[in-house]
Amino acid sequence: MSLLTTDSPHEINQPIARIHLANILHNFRIAQSLAPQSKTMAVIKADGYGHGVLAIANTLEEADNLAVARVYEAVELRQAGCTKPIVVLEGFLGLQEYKLCRQHKLVPVVHCTEQLELLVEHEVNSPQVDQQSDQTLRPIPVWIKLDSGMHRLGFDEQQLARSIVKLNQLNIIGVMSHMANADAQSHPLNQIQLNLFNSMLSNFAENTQQALANSAATMQMQASHLQWIRPGIMLYGSSGSVNGSAVSALENEQQLLPGMTLSAPVISTRQIQAGEQIGYGSIWRAEIDCRIAVVGLGYGDGYPREMPQGTPVLVNGQRRGLVGRISMDLLYVLLEPDDQVELGTHIQFWGNDLPIDEIAAHAGTIAYTLMTGLTGRVKRIYQN
């Protein structure tokens, strides 16, 4: 089987995600500028939020630490040559992943008693020994996760009281928690979490490092910055919230730039007569004679089937709207009479001049789901 290859994107029936690495570095530096006294742990989990984890890791060389969710994500980075400190936010699941953390010099987050007991058994009661030198290895460094009110992962107050003696036998380099409502600046739980987190810190050494601020907290909750900030979604140009409240709190010179521009080619244009219906379910009927573009993008590429009619797209820089139902491989865009659209013309679905937060709001979701939902059928092209 042979494949047609070409340098022209107009001849490739494939959606393209252009990844703007300079914009991602710009956004990272905004995060740093908002918390100049804090170190920065750049979150690049889920394949760099769909942008390509290795390219993002190489771009964010200025980060003090990188962070992923799972051990296998960190191992893949190590195997690709990444030497920066990597924090594993979910920690290890069982003995084999603990050994991988040791082997690849990863820093796991300890959030439950099962992880704690495994560490006590293998780090405290039976210290690890280098088989070649017969020297006792240094204890593995760990972060401790506290549950300050989100009730997802972490030791709550009662668990912490029962576990603190064993926890303090570990090589703790930091204590972290996670904000549940940082994108809603006035939410009452924010202050409750801050107070509880500070109260729980009294169980640890006075110089223990602290990390609490995610992207939204980095942008609008200065009291949460502490020694470390942990930006994620903002690195890729989004506030992470439906209403964009965190981004709107930024000064003009600190505006985030899109990390990705998604586009896909027109593969057909069709004249539709007044009264005719298009697509599955025939949910859209033409009120007048019109022209539509059939575009090679669908839910098989990660563009949600739930996108409603009227969701904006950019045709030659001009806003147009979706019509009909999204198919697995195709969707429809209603054109204006004077639109100059040829086969292969790329239509933009989010990116420059079309914020991904706005598009996510049309689907009743957040930008995370759009970024991370793109499938392998979407070609990533990296631009500096």
Short mmCIF file of C-alpha atoms in Angstrom, two decimals:
data_model
loop_
_atom_site.label_atom_id
_atom_site.label_comp_id
_atom_site.label_asym_id
_atom_site.label_seq_id
_atom_site.Cartn_x
_atom_site.Cartn_y
_atom_site.Cartn_z
CA MET A 1 0.00 0.00 0.00
CA SER A 2 1.45 3.37 -0.99
CA LEU A 3 0.57 6.73 0.50
CA LEU A 4 0.39 10.02 -1.37
CA THR A 5 2.78 12.47 0.27
CA THR A 6 2.80 16.21 -0.29
CA ASP A 7 4.19 19.33 1.32
CA SER A 8 0.97 21.25 0.72
CA PRO A 9 -1.63 21.08 3.51
CA HIS A 10 -4.24 21.96 0.89
CA GLU A 11 -3.70 18.49 -0.55
CA ILE A 12 -4.03 16.59 2.72
CA ASN A 13 -7.50 15.55 3.89
CA GLN A 14 -6.52 15.75 7.54
CA PRO A 15 -7.24 18.14 10.40
CA ILE A 16 -4.18 20.06 11.60
CA ALA A 17 -3.38 21.32 15.09
CA ARG A 18 -0.68 23.96 14.87
CA ILE A 19 1.10 24.11 18.22
CA HIS A 20 2.45 27.57 19.03
CA LEU A 21 5.45 26.81 21.23
CA ALA A 22 6.44 30.47 21.60
CA ASN A 23 2.95 31.24 22.90
CA ILE A 24 3.18 28.43 25.45
CA LEU A 25 6.51 29.81 26.69
CA HIS A 26 4.93 33.29 26.82
CA ASN A 27 2.08 31.94 28.97
CA PHE A 28 4.55 30.16 31.25
CA ARG A 29 6.41 33.42 31.81
CA ILE A 30 3.14 35.16 32.66
CA ALA A 31 2.58 32.53 35.36
CA GLN A 32 6.08 33.20 36.69
CA SER A 33 5.50 36.96 36.68
CA LEU A 34 2.30 36.58 38.72
CA ALA A 35 4.18 34.73 41.47
CA PRO A 36 7.75 36.00 41.27
CA GLN A 37 8.68 34.67 44.71
CA SER A 38 7.46 31.15 43.91
CA LYS A 39 9.03 28.26 42.04
CA THR A 40 7.04 26.87 39.12
CA MET A 41 5.88 23.29 38.61
CA ALA A 42 4.64 23.13 35.00
CA VAL A 43 1.86 20.59 34.52
CA ILE A 44 2.23 18.71 31.22
CA LYS A 45 0.06 15.66 31.89
CA ALA A 46 -2.29 14.11 29.31
CA ASP A 47 0.28 14.47 26.51
CA GLY A 48 0.82 18.11 27.37
CA TYR A 49 -2.95 18.72 27.41
CA GLY A 50 -3.10 17.32 23.88
CA HIS A 51 -0.27 19.51 22.56
CA GLY A 52 2.48 16.86 22.60
CA VAL A 53 4.29 16.28 25.86
CA LEU A 54 7.88 16.03 24.63
CA ALA A 55 7.71 19.26 22.64
CA ILE A 56 6.17 21.03 25.63
CA ALA A 57 8.78 19.63 28.03
CA ASN A 58 11.56 20.86 25.74
CA THR A 59 9.90 24.27 25.45
CA LEU A 60 9.54 24.74 29.22
CA GLU A 61 13.19 24.33 30.13
CA GLU A 62 12.82 27.29 32.51
CA ALA A 63 10.40 25.38 34.75
CA ASP A 64 11.78 24.32 38.12
CA ASN A 65 9.83 21.04 37.94
CA LEU A 66 7.57 19.30 35.48
CA ALA A 67 4.46 17.43 36.62
CA VAL A 68 2.46 14.59 35.07
CA ALA A 69 -0.42 12.54 36.42
CA ARG A 70 0.82 8.97 36.09
CA VAL A 71 4.05 7.03 36.33
CA TYR A 72 4.00 5.80 32.72
CA GLU A 73 3.81 9.41 31.48
CA ALA A 74 6.96 10.25 33.43
CA VAL A 75 8.77 7.12 32.28
CA GLU A 76 8.05 8.01 28.64
CA LEU A 77 9.60 11.44 29.23
CA ARG A 78 12.68 9.86 30.79
CA GLN A 79 13.02 7.42 27.89
CA ALA A 80 12.83 10.37 25.50
CA GLY A 81 15.77 12.00 27.25
CA CYS A 82 14.08 14.41 29.67
CA THR A 83 16.31 14.96 32.70
CA LYS A 84 14.33 17.63 34.60
CA PRO A 85 12.74 16.79 37.97
CA ILE A 86 9.34 15.19 37.33
CA VAL A 87 6.58 15.09 39.96
CA VAL A 88 3.97 12.33 39.55
CA LEU A 89 0.74 13.86 40.84
CA GLU A 90 -1.13 10.57 41.36
CA GLY A 91 1.93 8.87 42.82
CA PHE A 92 2.57 5.18 42.32
CA LEU A 93 0.04 2.34 42.24
CA GLY A 94 1.69 -0.68 43.83
CA LEU A 95 5.21 -2.06 44.08
CA GLN A 96 6.13 -2.07 40.40
CA GLU A 97 5.34 1.61 39.92
CA TYR A 98 7.23 2.44 43.11
CA LYS A 99 10.27 0.67 41.62
CA LEU A 100 9.86 2.64 38.40
CA CYS A 101 9.86 5.86 40.41
CA ARG A 102 13.14 4.83 41.99
CA GLN A 103 14.66 3.62 38.73
CA HIS A 104 13.80 6.79 36.79
CA LYS A 105 14.37 9.28 39.64
CA LEU A 106 10.74 10.42 39.76
CA VAL A 107 9.15 12.29 42.63
CA PRO A 108 5.81 10.67 43.57
CA VAL A 109 2.99 12.38 45.43
CA VAL A 110 1.86 10.32 48.43
CA HIS A 111 -1.88 10.73 48.96
CA CYS A 112 -3.11 7.57 50.73
CA THR A 113 -2.19 5.14 53.48
CA GLU A 114 -1.51 2.29 51.02
CA GLN A 115 1.28 4.29 49.40
CA LEU A 116 2.58 5.32 52.81
CA GLU A 117 2.73 1.73 54.09
CA LEU A 118 4.61 0.58 50.98
CA LEU A 119 7.16 3.36 51.44
CA VAL A 120 7.62 2.58 55.11
CA GLU A 121 8.22 -1.08 54.27
CA HIS A 122 10.73 -0.45 51.46
CA GLU A 123 12.31 2.86 52.46
CA VAL A 124 12.25 2.93 56.27
CA ASN A 125 12.19 -0.67 57.48
CA SER A 126 14.33 -2.04 54.64
CA PRO A 127 16.37 0.78 53.10
CA GLN A 128 17.22 0.26 49.45
CA VAL A 129 20.80 -0.76 48.60
CA ASP A 130 22.73 -0.14 45.38
CA GLN A 131 23.58 -3.63 44.12
CA GLN A 132 26.80 -2.49 42.46
CA SER A 133 28.33 -0.39 45.25
CA ASP A 134 26.52 -2.05 48.17
CA GLN A 135 25.79 1.46 49.46
CA THR A 136 22.47 2.39 51.03
CA LEU A 137 20.51 4.57 48.63
CA ARG A 138 19.11 7.92 49.65
CA PRO A 139 15.39 7.80 50.51
CA ILE A 140 13.16 8.60 47.56
CA PRO A 141 11.92 12.22 47.68
CA VAL A 142 8.15 12.63 47.91
CA TRP A 143 5.45 15.26 48.04
CA ILE A 144 2.58 14.73 50.49
CA LYS A 145 -0.96 15.46 49.30
CA LEU A 146 -3.45 16.89 51.81
CA ASP A 147 -7.21 16.96 51.35
CA SER A 148 -8.15 20.53 52.23
CA GLY A 149 -11.71 20.29 50.97
CA MET A 150 -11.84 18.93 47.43
CA HIS A 151 -12.23 15.35 48.71
CA ARG A 152 -10.56 13.72 45.73
CA LEU A 153 -7.05 12.71 46.80
CA GLY A 154 -5.03 13.36 49.93
CA PHE A 155 -4.89 12.84 53.68
CA ASP A 156 -7.73 14.59 55.49
CA GLU A 157 -7.32 15.88 59.04
CA GLN A 158 -8.16 12.57 60.72
CA GLN A 159 -6.01 10.48 58.38
CA LEU A 160 -3.15 12.92 58.80
CA ALA A 161 -3.34 12.68 62.59
CA ARG A 162 -3.17 8.88 62.38
CA SER A 163 -0.36 8.84 59.82
CA ILE A 164 1.87 11.77 60.72
CA VAL A 165 4.48 9.75 62.62
CA LYS A 166 5.06 7.48 59.62
CA LEU A 167 4.84 10.34 57.14
CA ASN A 168 7.58 12.22 58.93
CA GLN A 169 9.87 9.23 58.48
CA LEU A 170 9.82 9.83 54.73
CA ASN A 171 12.04 12.12 52.67
CA ILE A 172 9.42 14.85 52.32
CA ILE A 173 10.35 17.71 50.03
CA GLY A 174 6.94 19.34 49.95
CA VAL A 175 3.27 19.34 50.91
CA MET A 176 0.52 20.14 48.42
CA SER A 177 -3.24 20.36 48.08
CA HIS A 178 -5.65 21.30 45.31
CA MET A 179 -8.21 24.10 45.04
CA ALA A 180 -11.73 23.03 44.06
CA ASN A 181 -13.15 26.45 43.13
CA ALA A 182 -10.23 28.75 42.37
CA ASP A 183 -11.88 29.84 39.12
CA ALA A 184 -14.70 31.35 41.23
CA GLN A 185 -12.76 33.95 43.19
CA SER A 186 -15.51 34.68 45.73
CA HIS A 187 -16.44 31.05 46.43
CA PRO A 188 -16.51 30.53 50.23
CA LEU A 189 -14.63 27.22 50.02
CA ASN A 190 -11.50 29.01 48.79
CA GLN A 191 -10.76 30.65 52.12
CA ILE A 192 -11.82 27.51 53.99
CA GLN A 193 -9.29 25.50 51.99
CA LEU A 194 -6.54 28.04 52.54
CA ASN A 195 -7.17 28.06 56.30
CA LEU A 196 -7.36 24.28 56.58
CA PHE A 197 -4.22 23.76 54.50
CA ASN A 198 -2.29 26.21 56.66
CA SER A 199 -3.57 24.51 59.80
CA MET A 200 -2.50 21.06 58.59
CA LEU A 201 0.98 22.32 57.78
CA SER A 202 1.74 22.53 61.50
CA ASN A 203 2.26 18.75 61.43
CA PHE A 204 5.36 19.12 59.24
CA ALA A 205 8.78 20.70 59.59
CA GLU A 206 8.73 24.48 59.45
CA ASN A 207 10.81 24.66 56.26
CA THR A 208 8.67 22.19 54.30
CA GLN A 209 7.88 23.46 50.79
CA GLN A 210 4.21 24.15 49.98
CA ALA A 211 2.20 24.05 46.73
CA LEU A 212 -1.46 24.97 46.39
CA ALA A 213 -2.10 27.25 43.39
CA ASN A 214 -3.36 25.76 40.14
CA SER A 215 -3.80 27.98 37.06
CA ALA A 216 -6.87 29.88 38.27
CA ALA A 217 -5.37 30.42 41.72
CA THR A 218 -2.12 31.57 40.14
CA MET A 219 -4.04 34.19 38.17
CA GLN A 220 -6.29 35.56 40.90
CA MET A 221 -5.46 34.21 44.39
CA GLN A 222 -2.14 35.65 45.51
CA ALA A 223 -2.52 34.20 49.00
CA SER A 224 -2.29 30.70 47.51
CA HIS A 225 1.05 31.18 45.72
CA LEU A 226 3.27 30.04 48.62
CA GLN A 227 6.66 28.51 47.68
CA TRP A 228 5.38 26.80 44.52
CA ILE A 229 2.72 27.42 41.89
CA ARG A 230 1.40 24.62 39.70
CA PRO A 231 0.09 26.11 36.42
CA GLY A 232 -1.51 23.78 33.91
CA ILE A 233 -4.29 24.92 31.60
CA MET A 234 -3.10 28.53 31.51
CA LEU A 235 0.13 27.40 29.84
CA TYR A 236 -1.94 26.44 26.82
CA GLY A 237 -3.88 29.71 26.62
CA SER A 238 -7.08 28.96 28.54
CA SER A 239 -8.55 29.95 31.88
CA GLY A 240 -10.05 26.49 32.30
CA SER A 241 -13.40 27.95 33.31
CA VAL A 242 -16.59 28.43 31.32
CA ASN A 243 -16.84 32.18 31.92
CA GLY A 244 -13.13 32.94 31.63
CA SER A 245 -13.16 34.86 34.93
CA ALA A 246 -9.56 34.06 35.78
CA VAL A 247 -8.23 35.26 32.43
CA SER A 248 -10.31 38.43 32.61
CA ALA A 249 -8.51 39.28 35.86
CA LEU A 250 -5.19 39.60 34.01
CA GLU A 251 -3.78 42.92 32.92
CA ASN A 252 -3.74 43.69 29.20
CA GLU A 253 0.00 43.10 28.93
CA GLN A 254 -0.43 39.70 30.59
CA GLN A 255 -2.97 38.23 28.22
CA LEU A 256 -2.58 34.53 27.49
CA LEU A 257 -1.96 33.45 23.91
CA PRO A 258 -3.44 30.32 22.28
CA GLY A 259 -1.24 27.25 22.43
CA MET A 260 -3.04 25.59 19.55
CA THR A 261 -4.88 26.46 16.36
CA LEU A 262 -7.16 23.71 15.04
CA SER A 263 -8.14 23.74 11.38
CA ALA A 264 -9.47 21.28 8.83
CA PRO A 265 -9.88 21.29 5.04
CA VAL A 266 -12.97 21.88 2.96
CA ILE A 267 -13.51 18.72 0.92
CA SER A 268 -16.72 19.77 -0.84
CA THR A 269 -19.04 22.72 -1.32
CA ARG A 270 -22.71 22.26 -2.09
CA GLN A 271 -25.62 24.40 -3.18
CA ILE A 272 -28.65 23.85 -0.97
CA GLN A 273 -32.12 24.84 -2.04
CA ALA A 274 -34.58 26.52 0.30
CA GLY A 275 -36.44 23.85 2.25
CA GLU A 276 -33.75 21.17 1.88
CA GLN A 277 -32.33 19.47 4.97
CA ILE A 278 -28.79 18.24 5.59
CA GLY A 279 -26.99 15.64 7.66
CA TYR A 280 -27.99 12.94 10.13
CA GLY A 281 -31.37 13.51 11.69
CA SER A 282 -32.10 16.31 9.20
CA ILE A 283 -31.95 18.77 12.10
CA TRP A 284 -31.21 21.82 9.93
CA ARG A 285 -33.36 23.12 7.09
CA ALA A 286 -32.30 25.87 4.69
CA GLU A 287 -34.60 28.89 4.86
CA ILE A 288 -33.24 30.30 1.58
CA ASP A 289 -31.02 29.06 -1.23
CA CYS A 290 -27.49 28.89 0.18
CA ARG A 291 -24.09 27.25 -0.03
CA ILE A 292 -22.41 25.06 2.56
CA ALA A 293 -18.86 23.79 3.00
CA VAL A 294 -18.38 20.16 3.96
CA VAL A 295 -15.27 20.02 6.16
CA GLY A 296 -13.08 17.02 7.01
CA LEU A 297 -13.44 17.15 10.78
CA GLY A 298 -15.72 15.22 13.13
CA TYR A 299 -16.05 13.49 16.45
CA GLY A 300 -13.63 10.80 15.24
CA ASP A 301 -11.02 13.55 15.37
CA GLY A 302 -12.19 14.77 18.78
CA TYR A 303 -14.47 17.62 17.70
CA PRO A 304 -17.53 16.95 19.88
CA ARG A 305 -20.75 15.69 18.34
CA GLU A 306 -22.55 17.89 20.89
CA MET A 307 -21.40 21.12 19.27
CA PRO A 308 -24.62 23.06 18.60
CA GLN A 309 -25.62 24.74 15.39
CA GLY A 310 -24.30 28.27 15.14
CA THR A 311 -21.00 27.46 16.88
CA PRO A 312 -18.53 29.90 15.31
CA VAL A 313 -15.70 28.97 12.96
CA LEU A 314 -13.37 31.18 10.91
CA VAL A 315 -13.57 31.10 7.11
CA ASN A 316 -10.78 33.21 5.65
CA GLY A 317 -10.74 35.12 8.95
CA GLN A 318 -14.49 35.76 8.97
CA ARG A 319 -16.89 34.24 11.47
CA ARG A 320 -19.34 31.69 10.12
CA GLY A 321 -21.46 29.07 11.88
CA LEU A 322 -21.94 25.32 12.00
CA VAL A 323 -25.16 23.82 10.70
CA GLY A 324 -26.47 20.28 10.86
CA ARG A 325 -25.17 17.49 13.07
CA ILE A 326 -21.48 16.65 13.51
CA SER A 327 -20.59 13.31 11.88
CA MET A 328 -17.63 11.06 12.69
CA ASP A 329 -15.51 12.51 9.89
CA LEU A 330 -17.41 15.50 8.54
CA LEU A 331 -19.31 18.63 9.49
CA TYR A 332 -21.08 21.51 7.72
CA VAL A 333 -20.40 25.25 7.68
CA LEU A 334 -22.88 27.76 6.28
CA LEU A 335 -21.12 30.11 3.87
CA GLU A 336 -21.93 33.65 2.87
CA PRO A 337 -22.50 34.28 -0.86
CA ASP A 338 -19.17 36.08 -1.35
CA ASP A 339 -16.99 33.57 0.54
CA GLN A 340 -14.10 32.41 -1.67
CA VAL A 341 -13.67 28.79 -0.63
CA GLU A 342 -11.81 26.18 -2.65
CA LEU A 343 -11.30 22.50 -1.97
CA GLY A 344 -8.46 22.25 0.53
CA THR A 345 -9.11 25.64 2.11
CA HIS A 346 -8.58 25.26 5.86
CA ILE A 347 -11.30 26.47 8.20
CA GLN A 348 -10.29 27.36 11.77
CA PHE A 349 -12.18 25.88 14.72
CA TRP A 350 -10.23 27.50 17.55
CA GLY A 351 -7.00 29.44 17.94
CA ASN A 352 -6.03 32.98 16.99
CA ASP A 353 -9.12 35.26 16.95
CA LEU A 354 -11.33 32.34 18.04
CA PRO A 355 -10.67 31.55 21.73
CA ILE A 356 -10.95 27.92 22.72
CA ASP A 357 -12.79 28.93 25.92
CA GLU A 358 -15.54 30.47 23.78
CA ILE A 359 -15.86 27.32 21.67
CA ALA A 360 -15.95 25.11 24.76
CA ALA A 361 -18.77 27.23 26.19
CA HIS A 362 -20.89 26.51 23.12
CA ALA A 363 -20.65 22.80 23.93
CA GLY A 364 -21.28 23.37 27.64
CA THR A 365 -17.80 22.15 28.53
CA ILE A 366 -14.32 23.53 29.24
CA ALA A 367 -11.21 23.86 27.12
CA TYR A 368 -9.52 20.89 28.82
CA THR A 369 -11.92 18.47 27.12
CA LEU A 370 -11.36 19.96 23.68
CA MET A 371 -7.56 20.02 23.95
CA THR A 372 -7.15 16.54 25.40
CA GLY A 373 -9.93 15.02 23.29
CA LEU A 374 -8.17 15.46 19.95
CA THR A 375 -7.32 12.06 18.52
CA GLY A 376 -4.29 10.78 16.64
CA ARG A 377 -6.02 11.57 13.34
CA VAL A 378 -5.22 15.25 13.93
CA LYS A 379 -1.74 16.10 12.66
CA ARG A 380 0.31 18.21 15.07
CA ILE A 381 2.60 20.77 13.45
CA TYR A 382 4.99 22.56 15.80
CA GLN A 383 5.75 26.22 15.24
CA ASN A 384 8.24 28.41 17.08
#
